[in-house]
Amino acid sequence: AWRGKRDEELILPINSSLSVTLHQHQLKTTTTAAISKDFTKDRIWLNGREEDVGQPRIQACLREIRRLARKRKSDGDEDALPLCLSYKVHVASVNNFPTAAGLASSAAGFACLACALARVYGVEGDLSEVARRGSGSACRSLYGGFVEWQMGQRADGKDSIAQQVAPESHWPELRVLILVVSAEKKLMGSTAGMQTSVETSALLRFRAKALVPARMAEMARCIRERDFQAFGQLTMKDSNQFHATCLDTFPPISYLSDTSQRVIRLVHRFNAHHGCTKVAYSFDAGPNAVIFALDDTVPEFVAAVQHSFPPEPNGDKFLQGLPVEPALLSDELKAALGTDPTPGGIRYIIATQVGPGPQVLDDPGAHLLGPDGLPKLAS
């Protein structure tokens, strides 16, 4: 389920929401944090480029983790790291997928940042609040599998935390396909967009109050019982309703492109041909489609995507991630899909599955900062 915010500073949502954590073998953020008495200021590098560490959300994460570290020290915790809390921190982070293209890079990034900072400052326990200060969705990315962000009721947000609904091993047949329509930076970021929606969309407010609670309960049931039919239909309906609230925003916001709309039609035609829900789409604040299917449906659906969106001969490698061998399409399915292909509409597909939460990388070769505290690529 999608959300707007009731408190922009604490990043508290107007409704609860649920997400699936994707596997790090295909989509991941890697973050290294280091502190030293020799560092003269806090610094952060993203994908090899130094970014402004003064950005409010990065500062909010740093403030919160340092507050927790100070609290731990003042509580007389024997295990608290004997480090000076005035030490500056250097952070390097790399995504292996397009940043700011609507693939939840901020959720992955801030979840990873919260875990790396917690480790370096010796903070333990629930990091929901730290991650949430960076990106609301990031609190869900602290866990693997299927995760609920409970909106909470308290004004201070102490009960607005993430909880795992089911672990990544719960539904091994479930597959996720990312159909990358565009890797371009979004015209409107999700934070600015959702805030305008909260302020101007009566539909969003009605949805949060009247519809989302029952949908959350139903989605949790679908996951528990591995009911793909109901899971797929609810996923699509909820995505469509989110985008309806975007159009109900004033001025209206439209995240979906013509290709996104074609993907929606493709999915409905594919399902109609089979007489049941075999695949489901979901669109975040961007044009890229997230497709859910069971593993035995993937070869045929990928072939349907290739048929409807013939890959550019000199474009990106079309099938990435988990190996997929596209099936041969029947003439009946080809006829059902229609005869208006859009060459190059989909740049590439990333095939993945449900994955675990943040992992510690013990191999020094995987660390992004060198002994001097500077990014290895740049040093």
XYZ file of C-alpha atoms in Angstrom:
379
model
C 0.000 0.000 0.000
C 1.167 3.528 -0.756
C 1.484 6.389 1.662
C 1.651 10.115 2.171
C 3.135 11.771 5.240
C 1.369 13.269 8.251
C 4.641 14.685 9.577
C 7.235 15.764 7.034
C 10.072 16.297 9.523
C 9.715 13.017 11.427
C 8.590 11.288 8.198
C 5.419 9.777 9.644
C 2.933 8.280 7.177
C -0.827 8.852 6.924
C -1.307 5.104 6.419
C 0.487 1.793 6.957
C 2.189 0.155 3.971
C 3.750 -3.110 2.853
C 6.755 -3.897 0.682
C 8.804 -6.807 -0.651
C 12.586 -6.703 -0.127
C 14.351 -7.712 -3.352
C 17.400 -9.970 -3.502
C 20.827 -8.346 -3.241
C 22.284 -10.677 -5.868
C 20.414 -8.541 -8.418
C 19.618 -5.151 -6.834
C 21.662 -3.758 -4.002
C 23.203 -0.759 -2.318
C 26.660 -1.245 -0.774
C 27.728 1.259 1.892
C 30.966 1.654 3.852
C 31.235 4.022 6.842
C 34.401 4.929 8.743
C 35.146 7.316 11.606
C 38.535 8.754 12.508
C 40.078 11.486 14.628
C 41.939 12.473 11.437
C 38.784 13.355 9.476
C 38.152 17.095 9.484
C 34.499 16.970 8.413
C 31.656 14.561 7.588
C 31.763 13.525 3.911
C 29.629 11.290 1.700
C 30.192 9.824 -1.787
C 27.379 8.299 -3.848
C 28.285 6.195 -6.885
C 31.803 7.689 -6.841
C 30.705 11.337 -6.693
C 30.940 13.455 -3.569
C 27.499 14.693 -2.497
C 26.410 17.438 -0.118
C 26.559 15.919 3.376
C 24.474 18.887 4.581
C 21.400 17.493 2.837
C 18.645 17.565 5.528
C 17.830 13.847 5.388
C 21.462 12.745 5.651
C 21.889 15.153 8.582
C 18.739 13.747 10.227
C 20.179 10.200 10.036
C 23.542 11.310 11.422
C 21.921 13.282 14.256
C 19.692 10.362 15.257
C 22.491 7.747 15.223
C 24.819 10.039 17.213
C 22.005 10.726 19.704
C 21.524 6.962 20.185
C 25.303 6.442 20.560
C 25.499 9.217 23.198
C 22.480 7.746 25.023
C 24.106 4.319 25.053
C 27.297 5.780 26.471
C 25.509 7.857 29.128
C 23.428 4.802 30.122
C 26.752 3.237 31.111
C 26.644 0.411 28.588
C 29.780 -1.645 29.221
C 29.966 -2.684 25.554
C 29.625 0.849 24.149
C 32.491 1.510 21.759
C 35.183 3.638 23.441
C 35.248 6.154 20.620
C 34.999 9.875 20.647
C 31.535 10.878 19.431
C 33.010 14.063 18.015
C 34.871 12.042 15.349
C 33.741 12.838 11.805
C 32.428 10.134 9.509
C 33.179 9.290 5.870
C 30.539 7.329 3.951
C 30.721 5.802 0.459
C 27.667 4.208 -1.145
C 27.147 2.517 -4.508
C 23.927 1.304 -6.159
C 24.107 -1.401 -8.825
C 20.869 -0.092 -10.389
C 19.736 3.344 -11.671
C 19.511 5.894 -8.852
C 16.429 8.177 -8.681
C 14.655 6.326 -11.510
C 11.856 5.044 -9.301
C 13.499 1.773 -8.235
C 13.531 2.540 -4.483
C 17.184 3.574 -4.452
C 16.561 5.960 -1.521
C 14.904 3.161 0.515
C 17.836 0.799 -0.077
C 20.374 3.585 0.394
C 19.106 4.918 3.712
C 18.506 1.422 5.140
C 22.104 0.577 4.277
C 23.346 3.919 5.660
C 21.488 3.371 8.957
C 23.034 -0.105 9.382
C 26.558 1.046 8.485
C 26.385 4.058 10.836
C 24.916 1.916 13.637
C 27.794 -0.524 13.309
C 30.498 2.122 13.278
C 28.965 4.004 16.255
C 28.158 0.832 18.231
C 24.378 1.342 18.219
C 22.165 -1.742 18.545
C 18.425 -2.401 18.495
C 15.672 -1.258 16.121
C 16.951 1.213 13.536
C 13.487 2.032 12.113
C 13.653 5.612 13.338
C 17.155 6.242 11.987
C 16.345 4.854 8.529
C 12.907 6.512 8.446
C 14.490 9.947 8.980
C 16.317 9.446 5.684
C 13.533 7.884 3.620
C 10.249 6.590 5.006
C 10.386 3.423 2.900
C 13.893 2.697 4.211
C 12.551 1.446 7.552
C 10.911 -1.440 5.631
C 14.183 -2.233 3.837
C 15.833 -3.016 7.209
C 14.184 -6.433 6.996
C 14.120 -9.164 4.398
C 11.042 -10.806 2.960
C 7.632 -9.124 3.232
C 7.611 -6.083 5.506
C 4.918 -3.839 6.972
C 5.532 -0.216 7.991
C 3.041 0.395 10.800
C 1.916 4.012 10.663
C 1.627 4.293 14.444
C -0.458 6.825 16.362
C 2.029 8.742 18.496
C 2.997 12.291 17.518
C 6.683 11.558 18.278
C 6.644 8.586 15.864
C 8.077 6.080 18.376
C 5.453 3.512 17.274
C 5.925 4.133 13.531
C 8.139 1.123 12.892
C 8.695 -1.687 10.421
C 7.815 -5.313 11.126
C 8.413 -8.433 9.061
C 5.190 -10.108 7.880
C 6.987 -13.167 6.447
C 10.671 -14.048 5.850
C 12.250 -14.263 2.381
C 12.073 -18.072 2.480
C 8.269 -18.032 2.899
C 7.257 -17.965 -0.791
C 10.177 -19.446 -2.782
C 8.264 -19.619 -6.094
C 7.559 -15.869 -6.189
C 9.566 -13.948 -8.785
C 9.884 -10.224 -9.419
C 10.649 -8.690 -12.820
C 11.686 -5.048 -13.068
C 10.763 -3.703 -16.508
C 13.031 -0.681 -16.946
C 11.220 1.761 -19.194
C 13.562 4.585 -18.392
C 16.607 5.009 -16.183
C 16.222 8.808 -16.330
C 15.887 10.846 -13.143
C 12.234 11.391 -12.240
C 10.683 14.776 -13.099
C 8.984 14.851 -9.702
C 10.519 13.089 -6.705
C 8.185 10.942 -4.619
C 8.633 13.105 -1.487
C 7.594 16.389 -3.111
C 4.830 14.644 -5.045
C 3.301 12.864 -2.056
C 3.357 16.026 0.059
C 1.336 17.882 -2.599
C -1.066 14.914 -2.710
C -1.546 14.970 1.085
C -2.336 18.685 0.889
C -4.695 18.621 -2.110
C -6.119 15.121 -2.755
C -9.381 14.289 -0.968
C -9.133 10.842 -2.571
C -5.789 10.172 -0.859
C -7.203 11.080 2.548
C -10.324 8.935 1.988
C -8.186 6.035 0.800
C -5.853 6.223 3.836
C -8.754 6.207 6.287
C -11.413 4.025 4.657
C -9.583 1.549 2.408
C -5.955 0.940 3.397
C -6.502 -0.767 6.802
C -8.640 -3.565 5.289
C -6.290 -3.844 2.307
C -3.299 -4.245 4.630
C -5.019 -7.089 6.468
C -6.018 -8.761 3.183
C -2.500 -8.399 1.747
C -0.993 -9.982 4.878
C -3.446 -12.888 4.463
C -2.531 -13.320 0.758
C 1.147 -13.507 1.682
C 0.634 -15.871 4.636
C -1.488 -18.227 2.511
C 0.617 -17.727 -0.654
C -2.600 -16.878 -2.534
C -1.173 -15.495 -5.780
C -4.568 -14.831 -7.427
C -5.711 -12.509 -4.649
C -2.184 -11.118 -4.075
C -1.841 -10.183 -7.756
C -5.251 -8.549 -8.070
C -4.853 -6.508 -4.870
C -1.337 -5.430 -5.908
C -2.628 -4.100 -9.246
C -5.723 -2.444 -7.777
C -3.655 -0.711 -5.114
C -1.088 0.511 -7.645
C -3.879 1.873 -9.846
C -5.498 3.596 -6.901
C -2.212 5.215 -5.891
C -1.859 6.639 -9.400
C -5.497 7.789 -9.240
C -4.577 9.847 -6.155
C -1.689 11.330 -8.163
C -4.179 12.494 -10.825
C -6.467 13.760 -8.031
C -3.567 15.896 -6.764
C -3.708 19.557 -7.790
C -1.900 20.301 -10.027
C -2.054 16.643 -11.131
C 0.986 14.340 -11.128
C 1.472 11.629 -13.731
C 4.302 9.177 -13.142
C 3.244 6.661 -15.805
C 4.482 6.942 -19.389
C 2.838 5.625 -22.573
C 5.016 2.536 -22.247
C 3.836 2.048 -18.644
C 0.235 2.073 -19.917
C 1.170 -0.472 -22.598
C 2.671 -2.753 -19.935
C -0.610 -2.519 -17.988
C -2.569 -3.552 -21.110
C -0.099 -6.373 -21.811
C -0.556 -7.803 -18.295
C -4.365 -7.702 -18.509
C -4.361 -9.336 -21.970
C -1.913 -12.021 -20.790
C -4.109 -12.793 -17.757
C -7.329 -12.736 -19.818
C -5.800 -15.234 -22.258
C -5.052 -17.603 -19.356
C -8.382 -16.970 -17.616
C -6.709 -16.172 -14.286
C -4.216 -13.790 -12.680
C -0.801 -15.163 -13.688
C 1.111 -11.845 -13.491
C 0.607 -8.567 -11.613
C 2.078 -5.091 -12.023
C 2.894 -2.348 -9.561
C 4.229 1.114 -10.360
C 5.949 3.341 -7.826
C 6.568 7.053 -8.339
C 8.063 6.478 -11.801
C 7.375 4.702 -15.114
C 9.244 1.449 -14.424
C 7.028 -1.608 -13.856
C 7.514 -4.103 -11.048
C 5.968 -7.404 -12.169
C 5.104 -10.259 -9.799
C 4.686 -13.820 -11.096
C 5.317 -17.381 -9.980
C 8.485 -18.964 -11.378
C 6.657 -21.230 -13.858
C 4.998 -18.202 -15.529
C 8.187 -16.156 -16.015
C 9.508 -17.732 -19.288
C 6.212 -17.159 -21.120
C 5.663 -13.648 -19.752
C 9.227 -12.559 -20.623
C 8.607 -13.847 -24.165
C 5.375 -11.801 -24.242
C 7.341 -8.684 -23.214
C 9.929 -9.350 -25.948
C 7.097 -9.818 -28.467
C 5.355 -6.569 -27.471
C 8.546 -4.530 -26.932
C 11.156 -5.907 -29.366
C 14.608 -5.101 -27.870
C 16.856 -2.577 -29.621
C 19.644 -4.546 -31.360
C 22.405 -2.318 -29.933
C 20.755 -1.480 -26.592
C 21.448 -2.772 -23.077
C 21.604 -6.528 -22.405
C 17.851 -7.187 -22.418
C 17.619 -9.963 -19.794
C 19.549 -9.284 -16.595
C 19.582 -10.869 -13.147
C 18.316 -14.412 -12.624
C 18.694 -16.547 -15.782
C 15.469 -16.779 -17.817
C 14.946 -18.856 -20.963
C 11.992 -17.215 -22.777
C 9.330 -19.705 -23.922
C 7.888 -19.984 -27.422
C 4.605 -18.063 -27.619
C 1.537 -19.806 -29.000
C -0.226 -18.160 -31.947
C -3.306 -17.761 -29.721
C -1.359 -15.753 -27.127
C 0.309 -13.643 -29.832
C -3.156 -12.832 -31.211
C -4.402 -11.994 -27.692
C -1.480 -9.609 -27.151
C -2.329 -7.596 -30.275
C -0.193 -6.541 -33.190
C 1.138 -3.117 -32.185
C 4.695 -3.778 -30.934
C 6.721 -0.872 -29.524
C 10.391 -1.472 -30.407
C 12.766 -0.370 -27.643
C 9.905 0.541 -25.267
C 11.450 -1.596 -22.534
C 15.200 -1.012 -22.185
C 15.857 -4.163 -20.179
C 14.358 -6.589 -17.643
C 15.922 -7.400 -14.256
C 14.723 -10.799 -12.998
C 14.961 -11.199 -9.234
C 13.234 -12.684 -6.197
C 12.433 -11.936 -2.564
C 15.628 -11.407 -0.576
C 17.115 -10.848 2.882
C 17.668 -7.641 4.848
C 21.023 -5.825 5.172
C 24.138 -8.021 5.279
C 27.550 -7.222 6.781
C 30.423 -7.587 4.286
C 33.456 -8.923 6.140
C 35.662 -9.115 3.046
C 37.928 -6.016 3.096
C 38.012 -6.194 -0.712
C 34.306 -5.302 -0.748
C 34.823 -2.133 1.312
C 34.402 1.094 -0.640
C 36.751 3.257 1.462
C 40.524 2.776 1.484
C 42.783 2.954 4.567
C 42.949 6.749 4.069
C 39.166 7.044 4.419
C 38.705 8.076 0.784
C 36.796 6.112 -1.886
C 39.029 3.448 -3.402
C 38.063 4.452 -6.933
C 39.038 8.074 -6.331
C 42.093 7.575 -4.117
